Amino acid sequence: MYTQLEQRGMAEPPVNISTLVRMKSERAPIVCLTAYDASFALLVDQAGADLVLVGDSLGMVIQGHDTTVPVTVDDMVYHTRVVARGVRRAFLVADMPFMSYSTEAQALDNAVRLMQEGGAMMVKLEGGAGQVRIVEHLARHDIPVCAHIGLKPQSVHKIGGFKVQGRNKERARQMVDDAVALEAAGADIVLLECVPNELGQAVTAAVDVPVIGIGAGPDVDGQILVLYDILGITRGRVPRFVENFMPGAESVPDAIERYVRAVRERTYPAPEHCFS
Ligand code: KIV
């Protein structure tokens, strides 16, 4: 009865939440990437990524919006379902889009859709201490949760742009407290976006759950980037923490493998990708 989830005909067993916790304890970097369709999901999985995120960044890189705000639950369910067809080994996480988790009941309904209709193994939502009640509610129903703190792209209109967060001492302390509160509420992973290295290190040390960073420096438990950014497809202003792995690569799969290797070998992120 349990064999499908454990084997799926793979040489290596699929990644689950225990794998990620063990990697944190062994200080083995957790490699994560976004994907939005089955073909790229297969490439990312075959390159050896441990976690694939169907990010609501699809609103920007797939749909052409300026922000992630217009993305709907139906969009996320559709893209999660197609990505799930390409993923064999990696742990599959799906974003809960803007305003899809504003009440406990709404959050539960939408998380269930992402898992049952989309095939996600975990949902990700943005927010600090203000989301503790929602995270508790989902956790009480055995929904695995990734709590996204630091720069929260869904709040872009409230914070006035995509900016580095936690640069002052009080905000930094608040962010560490938020991570601890979210872990206590039942979050299984923390995703930390766009903060100084020192804060990435402090949040990672403060919680037992894995901390995945994007622009959070080298001292977190894992790294994630937007797939289109590492392939140099993204137009317009590219954040400092992005590296384009296409130059020097033989092909798209080779570029993805180079990213995976760079995270495993800790050559990414380099100082030029970091904030102080
Ligand atoms: O939506 C997304 O792709 C994300 C990443 C920025 C981590 O949340």
PDB file of N, CA, C and O and ligand atoms in Angstrom, residues 34 36 53-58 68 95 124 126 148 153 191 193 214 224-226 241, ligand 1:
ATOM      1  N   THR A  34      11.855  26.956  -9.251  1.00  0.00           N
ATOM      2  CA  THR A  34      10.449  27.005  -9.641  1.00  0.00           C
ATOM      3  C   THR A  34      10.276  26.265 -10.969  1.00  0.00           C
ATOM      4  O   THR A  34      11.238  26.066 -11.715  1.00  0.00           O
ATOM      5  N   TYR A  36       6.791  25.708 -14.019  1.00  0.00           N
ATOM      6  CA  TYR A  36       5.403  26.101 -14.310  1.00  0.00           C
ATOM      7  C   TYR A  36       4.723  25.165 -15.311  1.00  0.00           C
ATOM      8  O   TYR A  36       3.551  25.327 -15.613  1.00  0.00           O
ATOM      9  N   LEU A  53       9.000  24.367  -6.778  1.00  0.00           N
ATOM     10  CA  LEU A  53       7.923  25.267  -6.372  1.00  0.00           C
ATOM     11  C   LEU A  53       7.168  25.744  -7.599  1.00  0.00           C
ATOM     12  O   LEU A  53       7.776  26.275  -8.543  1.00  0.00           O
ATOM     13  N   VAL A  54       5.854  25.553  -7.586  1.00  0.00           N
ATOM     14  CA  VAL A  54       5.012  26.210  -8.577  1.00  0.00           C
ATOM     15  C   VAL A  54       4.697  27.574  -7.967  1.00  0.00           C
ATOM     16  O   VAL A  54       3.820  27.701  -7.112  1.00  0.00           O
ATOM     17  N   GLY A  55       5.518  28.544  -8.326  1.00  0.00           N
ATOM     18  CA  GLY A  55       5.429  29.856  -7.687  1.00  0.00           C
ATOM     19  C   GLY A  55       4.372  30.715  -8.365  1.00  0.00           C
ATOM     20  O   GLY A  55       4.121  30.587  -9.564  1.00  0.00           O
ATOM     21  N   ASP A  56       3.801  31.625  -7.573  1.00  0.00           N
ATOM     22  CA  ASP A  56       2.871  32.568  -8.204  1.00  0.00           C
ATOM     23  C   ASP A  56       3.655  33.620  -9.003  1.00  0.00           C
ATOM     24  O   ASP A  56       3.058  34.481  -9.655  1.00  0.00           O
ATOM     25  N   SER A  57       4.977  33.489  -9.006  1.00  0.00           N
ATOM     26  CA  SER A  57       5.789  34.270  -9.951  1.00  0.00           C
ATOM     27  C   SER A  57       5.355  33.977 -11.383  1.00  0.00           C
ATOM     28  O   SER A  57       5.707  34.719 -12.302  1.00  0.00           O
ATOM     29  N   LEU A  58       4.589  32.922 -11.579  1.00  0.00           N
ATOM     30  CA  LEU A  58       4.068  32.632 -12.924  1.00  0.00           C
ATOM     31  C   LEU A  58       3.237  33.806 -13.438  1.00  0.00           C
ATOM     32  O   LEU A  58       3.106  34.005 -14.650  1.00  0.00           O
ATOM     33  N   THR A  68       2.594  39.624  -8.825  1.00  0.00           N
ATOM     34  CA  THR A  68       1.935  38.324  -8.660  1.00  0.00           C
ATOM     35  C   THR A  68       0.473  38.480  -8.230  1.00  0.00           C
ATOM     36  O   THR A  68      -0.249  37.487  -8.128  1.00  0.00           O
ATOM     37  N   ASP A  95       2.251  27.591  -4.510  1.00  0.00           N
ATOM     38  CA  ASP A  95       1.915  28.865  -3.866  1.00  0.00           C
ATOM     39  C   ASP A  95       0.416  29.044  -3.714  1.00  0.00           C
ATOM     40  O   ASP A  95      -0.349  28.758  -4.639  1.00  0.00           O
ATOM     41  N   LYS A 124       2.488  27.010   0.043  1.00  0.00           N
ATOM     42  CA  LYS A 124       3.284  28.132   0.556  1.00  0.00           C
ATOM     43  C   LYS A 124       2.405  29.363   0.631  1.00  0.00           C
ATOM     44  O   LYS A 124       1.644  29.639  -0.297  1.00  0.00           O
ATOM     45  N   GLU A 126       2.400  33.651   2.067  1.00  0.00           N
ATOM     46  CA  GLU A 126       3.240  34.773   2.477  1.00  0.00           C
ATOM     47  C   GLU A 126       2.694  35.379   3.761  1.00  0.00           C
ATOM     48  O   GLU A 126       1.487  35.586   3.888  1.00  0.00           O
ATOM     49  N   HIS A 148       6.383  32.000   3.917  1.00  0.00           N
ATOM     50  CA  HIS A 148       7.269  32.878   3.132  1.00  0.00           C
ATOM     51  C   HIS A 148       7.358  34.236   3.843  1.00  0.00           C
ATOM     52  O   HIS A 148       6.364  34.948   3.952  1.00  0.00           O
ATOM     53  N   PRO A 153       6.253  39.296  -2.134  1.00  0.00           N
ATOM     54  CA  PRO A 153       5.856  39.943  -3.384  1.00  0.00           C
ATOM     55  C   PRO A 153       4.365  40.275  -3.471  1.00  0.00           C
ATOM     56  O   PRO A 153       3.984  41.231  -4.143  1.00  0.00           O
ATOM     57  N   LEU A 191      10.478  30.084   3.970  1.00  0.00           N
ATOM     58  CA  LEU A 191      11.161  30.635   2.797  1.00  0.00           C
ATOM     59  C   LEU A 191      11.438  32.108   3.088  1.00  0.00           C
ATOM     60  O   LEU A 191      10.542  32.843   3.494  1.00  0.00           O
ATOM     61  N   GLU A 193      13.002  35.684   1.782  1.00  0.00           N
ATOM     62  CA  GLU A 193      13.348  36.380   0.524  1.00  0.00           C
ATOM     63  C   GLU A 193      13.956  37.754   0.784  1.00  0.00           C
ATOM     64  O   GLU A 193      13.398  38.567   1.529  1.00  0.00           O
ATOM     65  N   ILE A 214      16.090  33.023  -0.860  1.00  0.00           N
ATOM     66  CA  ILE A 214      16.218  33.618  -2.202  1.00  0.00           C
ATOM     67  C   ILE A 214      16.703  35.039  -1.934  1.00  0.00           C
ATOM     68  O   ILE A 214      15.983  35.860  -1.366  1.00  0.00           O
ATOM     69  N   ILE A 224      16.654  28.890  -3.516  1.00  0.00           N
ATOM     70  CA  ILE A 224      15.681  28.783  -4.613  1.00  0.00           C
ATOM     71  C   ILE A 224      15.835  29.992  -5.526  1.00  0.00           C
ATOM     72  O   ILE A 224      16.181  31.089  -5.062  1.00  0.00           O
ATOM     73  N   LEU A 225      15.626  29.778  -6.819  1.00  0.00           N
ATOM     74  CA  LEU A 225      15.550  30.887  -7.771  1.00  0.00           C
ATOM     75  C   LEU A 225      14.399  30.604  -8.733  1.00  0.00           C
ATOM     76  O   LEU A 225      13.914  29.465  -8.828  1.00  0.00           O
ATOM     77  N   VAL A 226      13.992  31.642  -9.431  1.00  0.00           N
ATOM     78  CA  VAL A 226      12.964  31.504 -10.461  1.00  0.00           C
ATOM     79  C   VAL A 226      13.633  30.914 -11.701  1.00  0.00           C
ATOM     80  O   VAL A 226      14.662  31.419 -12.173  1.00  0.00           O
ATOM     81  N   PHE A 241      20.377  39.087  -6.632  1.00  0.00           N
ATOM     82  CA  PHE A 241      20.668  37.707  -6.212  1.00  0.00           C
ATOM     83  C   PHE A 241      20.574  36.691  -7.355  1.00  0.00           C
ATOM     84  O   PHE A 241      20.887  35.512  -7.176  1.00  0.00           O
TER      85      PHE A 241
HETATM   86  O1  KIV B   1       6.554  32.736  -6.593  1.00  0.00           O
HETATM   87  C1  KIV B   1       7.738  32.412  -6.527  1.00  0.00           C
HETATM   88  O2  KIV B   1       8.370  32.004  -7.505  1.00  0.00           O
HETATM   89  C2  KIV B   1       8.393  32.516  -5.246  1.00  0.00           C
HETATM   90  C3  KIV B   1       9.887  32.569  -5.298  1.00  0.00           C
HETATM   91  C4  KIV B   1      10.278  33.982  -5.416  1.00  0.00           C
HETATM   92  C5  KIV B   1      10.475  31.883  -4.162  1.00  0.00           C
HETATM   93  O3  KIV B   1       7.775  32.641  -4.238  1.00  0.00           O
END
